[in-house]
Amino acid sequence: YKMAKFVVAGRTNCPYCAKCEIVADYLAQSLPDFNVHKIVIHPENWQSWLQTICSANNWQHEHSPIIWRELVDRGGKGSLLGGFNEFMEYVQGYYGFISDMKTDLMIKIAKENFWNSIKEQQDGVSMKRNQIKPMSIWISGALNTACSILIPILISGEIFGGDQLINLNLLDNEGSMSLLNGLQMEVEDMACPLLHKVSVQNSLRKAFMDADIIIILDDIAPDENQPIEDSYKDIIDLYQDIGVRIDTFAKSGVRVIVAGDHILNLKIHNLLQGAISIDRNNIIALSTQLEGETKTLLAKKLNVNTQDVKSVIVWGNIGRTTYIDLHRARVHRYESAVWGPSDFSHSVMEVIGDRQQNNIWNRRKARTYSHLNLLQHTIRSSWLT
């Protein structure tokens, strides 16, 4: 005699599946050779799961539950018993058992099973999330208009992965707390599943605590009647203070990104003076606005998309004198007599054919013009500042 194992599978909200489970549990407790294994599937996933299991075993079955029989010590493909009616007839014929469970009780048990499965699923998600340590991201200068565009990208999972939880800390030194609280509410209203916590503050006291990523958007634009040296002094003091706070409170492997429209080199220099223990390779400045303007002008001239222009280099001090160097400038998907694979590109100079534009172009405030220079044939896309 071979020990039999019955597999009862059905929707979590199916009353017939609930009754089969109770009958099978009773028989398993009463009979030494009766073994049962239960599989409950969420209603949304039931149909696809049923089709998969039937296709794998060459069965035909359409409703919940589905029940099959396996020999424990033999293995191999199971023998389809059928659904609710077939199972009840089987246990009555072989074991002489008749269930007198009422329909109301069946429905009640099915509802309990459904909500229990939902709770177990939520508990499993919560446990998994608790096992993932949130990444601490700080944005300094959070009232900058660029921040409202940056935040959805940071918490969407596109950059740090779909499983990485994020603690978002919004800082604006001496900024309005009412505006920061409003920004916090807007971020919380996004209901992003990866957003673990949002906090705001308008003081550098204990700023950048346990930070993994820091994005600094603080800018001090000189007033119209203010000497440029005075605005420089304000920037020097602010960024030296920020550097000290990063060195004191942030993690040793923190990565820092500095962006803005004014004298980025001076900002970075003074930031490094304060953050003496942070790896210099982890602190970078971005000139993406200037690069974007240059690429847009080139793309318009070449009749391509902006993202098809690669390898723009910016030298100088952003906000003061700059040199847009396109020695490595390449253009992809440019319509010409020469075509190649998807990674093939042309030299911008060869495409436009104007070598006299290879000069230093100054940029002041927000407008820029680009010049064209020679090439490098096999260069991957890179931005260097």
mmCIF file of C-alpha atoms in Angstrom, residues 140-148 172 217-219:
data_model
loop_
_atom_site.group_PDB
_atom_site.id
_atom_site.type_symbol
_atom_site.label_atom_id
_atom_site.label_comp_id
_atom_site.label_asym_id
_atom_site.label_seq_id
_atom_site.Cartn_x
_atom_site.Cartn_y
_atom_site.Cartn_z
ATOM 1 C CA SER A 140 21.018 70.931 0.098
ATOM 2 C CA GLY A 141 19.371 73.932 -1.481
ATOM 3 C CA ALA A 142 16.079 72.056 -1.603
ATOM 4 C CA LEU A 143 14.054 75.180 -2.420
ATOM 5 C CA ASN A 144 15.914 75.465 -5.717
ATOM 6 C CA THR A 145 13.472 75.014 -8.615
ATOM 7 C CA ALA A 146 15.571 72.133 -9.952
ATOM 8 C CA CYS A 147 14.829 70.122 -6.815
ATOM 9 C CA SER A 148 11.174 69.507 -7.722
ATOM 10 C CA ASP A 172 17.750 74.670 2.722
ATOM 11 C CA LEU A 217 22.295 73.007 -5.199
ATOM 12 C CA ASP A 218 23.113 76.019 -3.014
ATOM 13 C CA ASP A 219 23.816 79.125 -5.078
#
